[in-house]
Short mmCIF file of C-alpha atoms and ligand atoms in Angstrom, two decimals:
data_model
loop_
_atom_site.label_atom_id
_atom_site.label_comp_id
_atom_site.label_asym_id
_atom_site.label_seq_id
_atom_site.Cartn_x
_atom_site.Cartn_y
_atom_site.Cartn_z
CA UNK A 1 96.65 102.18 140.65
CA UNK A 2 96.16 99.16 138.25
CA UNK A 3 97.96 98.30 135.06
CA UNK A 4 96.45 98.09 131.75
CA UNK A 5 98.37 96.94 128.16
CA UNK A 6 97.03 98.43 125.26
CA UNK A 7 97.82 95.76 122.24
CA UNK A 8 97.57 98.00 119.15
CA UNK A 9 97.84 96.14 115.71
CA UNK A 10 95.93 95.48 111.83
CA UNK A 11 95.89 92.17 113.23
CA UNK A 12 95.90 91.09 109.21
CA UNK A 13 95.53 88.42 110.77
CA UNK A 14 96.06 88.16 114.42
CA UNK A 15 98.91 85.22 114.87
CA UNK A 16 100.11 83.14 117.87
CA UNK A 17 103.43 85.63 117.56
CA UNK A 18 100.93 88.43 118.98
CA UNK A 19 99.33 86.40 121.54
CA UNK A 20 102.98 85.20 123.12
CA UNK A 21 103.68 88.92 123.06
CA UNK A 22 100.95 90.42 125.18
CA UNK A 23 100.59 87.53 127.24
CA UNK A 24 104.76 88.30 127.93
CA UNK A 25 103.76 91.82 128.46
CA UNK A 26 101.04 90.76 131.01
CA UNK A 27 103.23 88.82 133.06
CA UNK A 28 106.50 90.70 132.87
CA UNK A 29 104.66 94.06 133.71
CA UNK A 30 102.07 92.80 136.03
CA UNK A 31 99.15 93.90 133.66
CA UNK A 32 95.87 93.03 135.22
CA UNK A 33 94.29 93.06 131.96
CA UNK A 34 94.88 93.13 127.81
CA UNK A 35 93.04 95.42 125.84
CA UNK A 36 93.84 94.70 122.07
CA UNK A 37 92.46 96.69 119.66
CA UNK A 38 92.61 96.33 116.11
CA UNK A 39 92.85 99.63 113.72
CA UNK A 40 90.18 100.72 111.56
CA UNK A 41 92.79 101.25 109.02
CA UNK A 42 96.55 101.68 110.01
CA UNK A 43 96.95 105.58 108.95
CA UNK A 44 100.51 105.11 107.26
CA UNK A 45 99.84 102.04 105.01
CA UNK A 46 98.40 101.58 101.51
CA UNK A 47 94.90 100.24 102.27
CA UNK A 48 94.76 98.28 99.31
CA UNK A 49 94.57 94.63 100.57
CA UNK A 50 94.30 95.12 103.93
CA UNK A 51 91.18 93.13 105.56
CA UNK A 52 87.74 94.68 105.90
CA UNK A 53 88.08 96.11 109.98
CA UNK A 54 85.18 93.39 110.99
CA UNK A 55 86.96 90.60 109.57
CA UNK A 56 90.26 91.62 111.41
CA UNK A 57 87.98 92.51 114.58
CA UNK A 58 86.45 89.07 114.62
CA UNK A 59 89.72 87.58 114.25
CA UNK A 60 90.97 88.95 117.48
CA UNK A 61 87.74 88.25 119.41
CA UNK A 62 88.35 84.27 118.17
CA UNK A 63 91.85 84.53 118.94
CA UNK A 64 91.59 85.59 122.34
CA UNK A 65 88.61 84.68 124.07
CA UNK A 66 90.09 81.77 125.91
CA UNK A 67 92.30 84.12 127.65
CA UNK A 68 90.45 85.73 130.88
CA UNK A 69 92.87 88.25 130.83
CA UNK A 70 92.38 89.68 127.36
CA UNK A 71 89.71 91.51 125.62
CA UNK A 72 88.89 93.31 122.45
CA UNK A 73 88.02 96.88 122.05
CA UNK A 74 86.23 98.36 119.07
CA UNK A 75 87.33 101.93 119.91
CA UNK A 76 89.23 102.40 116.59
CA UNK A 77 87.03 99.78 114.35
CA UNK A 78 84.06 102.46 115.53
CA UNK A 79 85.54 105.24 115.03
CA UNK A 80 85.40 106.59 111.36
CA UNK A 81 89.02 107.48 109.36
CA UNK A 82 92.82 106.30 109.75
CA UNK A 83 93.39 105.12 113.46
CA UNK A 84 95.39 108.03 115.08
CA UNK A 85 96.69 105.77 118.19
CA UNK A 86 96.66 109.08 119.91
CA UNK A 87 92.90 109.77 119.35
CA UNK A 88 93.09 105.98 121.22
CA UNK A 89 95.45 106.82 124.14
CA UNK A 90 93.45 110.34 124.98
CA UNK A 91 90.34 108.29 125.41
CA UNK A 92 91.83 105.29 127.34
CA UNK A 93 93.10 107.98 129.79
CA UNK A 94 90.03 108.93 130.22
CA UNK A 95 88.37 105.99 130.63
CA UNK A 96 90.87 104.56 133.17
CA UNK A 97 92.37 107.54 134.97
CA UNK A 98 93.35 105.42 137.98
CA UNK A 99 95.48 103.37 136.17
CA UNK A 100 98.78 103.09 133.89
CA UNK A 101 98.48 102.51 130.59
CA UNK A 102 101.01 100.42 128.70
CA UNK A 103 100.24 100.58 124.75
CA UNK A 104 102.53 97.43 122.91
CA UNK A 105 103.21 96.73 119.64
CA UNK A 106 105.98 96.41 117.63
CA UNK A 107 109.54 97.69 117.75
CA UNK A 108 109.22 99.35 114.54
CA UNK A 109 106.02 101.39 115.33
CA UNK A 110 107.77 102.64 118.41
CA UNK A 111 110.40 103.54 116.99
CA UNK A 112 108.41 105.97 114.63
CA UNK A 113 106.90 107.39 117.54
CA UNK A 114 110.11 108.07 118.84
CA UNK A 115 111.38 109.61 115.73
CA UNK A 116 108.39 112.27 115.65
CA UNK A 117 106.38 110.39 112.82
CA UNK A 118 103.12 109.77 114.22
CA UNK A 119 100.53 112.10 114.69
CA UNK A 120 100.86 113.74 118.71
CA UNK A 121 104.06 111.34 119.24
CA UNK A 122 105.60 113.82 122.19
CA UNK A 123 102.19 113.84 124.16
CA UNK A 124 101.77 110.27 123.37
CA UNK A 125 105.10 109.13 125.29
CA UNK A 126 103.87 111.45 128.00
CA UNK A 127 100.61 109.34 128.08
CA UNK A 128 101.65 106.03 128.36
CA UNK A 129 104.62 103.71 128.71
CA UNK A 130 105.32 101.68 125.71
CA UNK A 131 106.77 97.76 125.25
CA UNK A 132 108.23 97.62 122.05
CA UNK A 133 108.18 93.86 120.81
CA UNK A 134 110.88 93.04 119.02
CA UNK A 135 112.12 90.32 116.77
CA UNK A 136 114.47 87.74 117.36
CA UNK A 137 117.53 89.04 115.29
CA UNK A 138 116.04 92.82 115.47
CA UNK A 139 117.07 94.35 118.39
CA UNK A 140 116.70 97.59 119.90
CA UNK A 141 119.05 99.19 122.29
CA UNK A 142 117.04 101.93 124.06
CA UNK A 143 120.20 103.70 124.93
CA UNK A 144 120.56 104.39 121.00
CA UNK A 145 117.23 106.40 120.80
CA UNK A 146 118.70 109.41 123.15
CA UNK A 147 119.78 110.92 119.71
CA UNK A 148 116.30 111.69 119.24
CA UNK A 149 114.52 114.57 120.43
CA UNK A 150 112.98 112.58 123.56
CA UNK A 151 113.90 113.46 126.95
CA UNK A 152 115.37 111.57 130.02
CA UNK A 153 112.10 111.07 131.00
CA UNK A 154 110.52 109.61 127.89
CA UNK A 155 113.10 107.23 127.46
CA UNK A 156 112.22 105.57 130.96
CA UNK A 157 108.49 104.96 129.56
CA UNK A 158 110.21 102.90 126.83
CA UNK A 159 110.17 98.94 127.62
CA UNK A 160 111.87 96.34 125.04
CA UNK A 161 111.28 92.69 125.08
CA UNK A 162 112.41 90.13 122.74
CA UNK A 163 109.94 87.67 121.22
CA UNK A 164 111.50 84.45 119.67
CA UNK A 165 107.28 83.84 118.36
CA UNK A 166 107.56 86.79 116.53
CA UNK A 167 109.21 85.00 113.59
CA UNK A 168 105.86 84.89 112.64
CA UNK A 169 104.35 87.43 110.80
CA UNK A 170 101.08 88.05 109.39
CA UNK A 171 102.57 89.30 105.85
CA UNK A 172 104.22 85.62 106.05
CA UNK A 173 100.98 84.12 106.79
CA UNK A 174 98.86 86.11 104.63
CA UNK A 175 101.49 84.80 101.61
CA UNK A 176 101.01 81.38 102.65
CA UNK A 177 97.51 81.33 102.13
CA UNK A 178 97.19 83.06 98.70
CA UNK A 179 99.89 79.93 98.02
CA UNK A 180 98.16 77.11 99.49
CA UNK A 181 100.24 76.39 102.10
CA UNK A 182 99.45 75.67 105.75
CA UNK A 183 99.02 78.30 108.52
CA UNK A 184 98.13 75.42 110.83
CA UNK A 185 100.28 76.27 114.63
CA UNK A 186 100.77 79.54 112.92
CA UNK A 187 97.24 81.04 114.07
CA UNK A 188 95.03 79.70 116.78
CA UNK A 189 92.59 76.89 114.97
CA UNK A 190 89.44 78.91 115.09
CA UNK A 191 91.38 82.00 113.36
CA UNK A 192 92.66 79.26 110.38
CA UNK A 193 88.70 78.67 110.38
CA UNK A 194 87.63 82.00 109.54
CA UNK A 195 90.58 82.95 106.83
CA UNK A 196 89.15 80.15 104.78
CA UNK A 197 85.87 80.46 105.82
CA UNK A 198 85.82 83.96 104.48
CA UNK A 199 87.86 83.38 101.41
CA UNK A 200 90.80 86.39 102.63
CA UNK A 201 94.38 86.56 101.48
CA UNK A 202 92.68 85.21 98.03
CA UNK A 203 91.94 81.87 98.58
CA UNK A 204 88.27 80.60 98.97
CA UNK A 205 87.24 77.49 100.93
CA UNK A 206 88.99 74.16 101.67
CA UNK A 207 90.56 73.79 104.66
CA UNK A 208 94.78 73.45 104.96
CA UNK A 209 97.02 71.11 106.79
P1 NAP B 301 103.17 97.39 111.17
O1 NAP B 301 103.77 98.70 110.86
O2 NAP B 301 102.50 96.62 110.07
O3 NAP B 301 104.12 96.41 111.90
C1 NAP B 301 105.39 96.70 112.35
C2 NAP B 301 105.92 95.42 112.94
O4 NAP B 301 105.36 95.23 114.26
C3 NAP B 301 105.55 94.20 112.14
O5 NAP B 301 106.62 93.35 112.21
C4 NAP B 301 104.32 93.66 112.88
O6 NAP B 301 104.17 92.28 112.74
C5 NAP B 301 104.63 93.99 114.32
N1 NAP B 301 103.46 94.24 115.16
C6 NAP B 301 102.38 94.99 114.86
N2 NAP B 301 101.53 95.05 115.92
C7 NAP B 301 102.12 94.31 116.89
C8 NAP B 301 101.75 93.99 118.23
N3 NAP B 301 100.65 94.52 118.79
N4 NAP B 301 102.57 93.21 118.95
C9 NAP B 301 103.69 92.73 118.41
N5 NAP B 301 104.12 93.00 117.16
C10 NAP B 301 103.34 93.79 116.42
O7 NAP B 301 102.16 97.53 112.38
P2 NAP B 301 100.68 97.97 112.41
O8 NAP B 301 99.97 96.79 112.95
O9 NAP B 301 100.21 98.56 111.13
O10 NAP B 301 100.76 99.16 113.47
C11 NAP B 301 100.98 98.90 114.84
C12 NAP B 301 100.08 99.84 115.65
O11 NAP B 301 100.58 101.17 115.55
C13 NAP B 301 98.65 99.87 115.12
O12 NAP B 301 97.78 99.93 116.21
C14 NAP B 301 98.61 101.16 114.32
O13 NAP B 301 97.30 101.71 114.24
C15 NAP B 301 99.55 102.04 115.13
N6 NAP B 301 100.08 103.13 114.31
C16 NAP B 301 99.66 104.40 114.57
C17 NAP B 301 100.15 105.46 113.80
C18 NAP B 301 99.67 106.87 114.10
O14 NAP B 301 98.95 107.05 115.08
N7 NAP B 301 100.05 107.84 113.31
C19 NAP B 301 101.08 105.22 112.78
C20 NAP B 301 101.49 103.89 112.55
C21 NAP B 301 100.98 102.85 113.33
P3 NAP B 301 102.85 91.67 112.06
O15 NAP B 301 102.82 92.24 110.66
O16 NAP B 301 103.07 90.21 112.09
O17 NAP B 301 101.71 92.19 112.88
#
């Protein structure tokens, strides 16, 4: 049986915080691959001013194509309507029955799953395990989610780890650039390309330091 991570994220945009994270997750878990896939639109956020899904697709193909071990899926940029990640997980199970799936993202979005909030959030922990990335300064204590509804069982398919990188945030770097100031070492070179390429976050052409 083989090992799959499933990197959900708006990747708005994709930042070196979310490349340390699933390249921790591949190495801590023994993942023989990383499937990231970007959401059509996130189903519990105000769309307004969140990227057009090809820009934030794009993004994550630049982002990551060095990496062997990575790859992009455009499951949820395909598929029309709010990303349900469990519309996501029933298909991946499908597609790779042999293995285990391991969907990461952040601690937060677990959390809600957890707590009931998402759409099919009891079959989803039954599905696949989840790493929960947190932030330095943020933790999570597993132990402190039995006073949810999730069983014994559940809780083991619950995986924390602790990413100093993920001081960065894209709501910090999206900021930045409507201000002028540099992303540079904040995104991969080719991603700092495209923002300003493609005029997003509000600022049109010219390079930053
Ligand atoms: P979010 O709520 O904007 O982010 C929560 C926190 O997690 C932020 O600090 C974010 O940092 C971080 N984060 C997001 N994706 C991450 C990743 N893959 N690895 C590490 N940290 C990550 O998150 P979101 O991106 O909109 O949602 C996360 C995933 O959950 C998406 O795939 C979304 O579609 C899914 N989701 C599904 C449902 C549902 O099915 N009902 C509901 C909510 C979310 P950055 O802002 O820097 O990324």
């Amino acid at each position: 049986m083989g090992r799959v991570g499933v990197m959900g994220g708006t990747f708005d945009p994709i930042h070196y915080g979310h490349l340390v994270t699933a390249e921790e997750a591949r190495v801590h878990f023994e993942l023989s691959q990383v499937l990231f896939i970007p959401n059509r639109y996130p189903p519990h956020k105000d769309l307004d001013g969140v990227s057009a899904p090809e820009h934030r697709y794009h993004m994550t193909l630049l982002a990551t194509a060095t990496n062997p071990d990575f790859a992009v899926s455009r499951l949820e940029v395909d598929r029309p309507g709010p990303s349900y990640s469990i519309d996501t997980i029933r298909e991946l199970r499908q597609a790779y029955q042999a293995d285990a799936l391991f969907y990461i993202t952040g601690a937060d979005a677990i959390l809600q799953v957890v707590r009931g909030a998402w759409e099919g959030s009891a079959e989803l922990l039954t599905l696949c395990q989840f790493i929960a990335a947190s932030r330095p300064g943020f933790p999570i204590d597993v132990h402190d989610l039995r006073r949810f509804n999730v069983t014994g069982h559940q809780l083991s398919n619950i995986h924390v780890i602790e990413i100093p990188a993920l001081a960065i945030s894209s709501t910090d770097i999206r900021r930045r650039v409507t201000a002028g100031r540099p992303i540079r070492y904040l995104v991969p070179e080719p991603v700092e390309t495209y923002i300003h390429k493609y005029g997003l976050y509000g600022r049109a052409g010219g390079a930053q330091g």
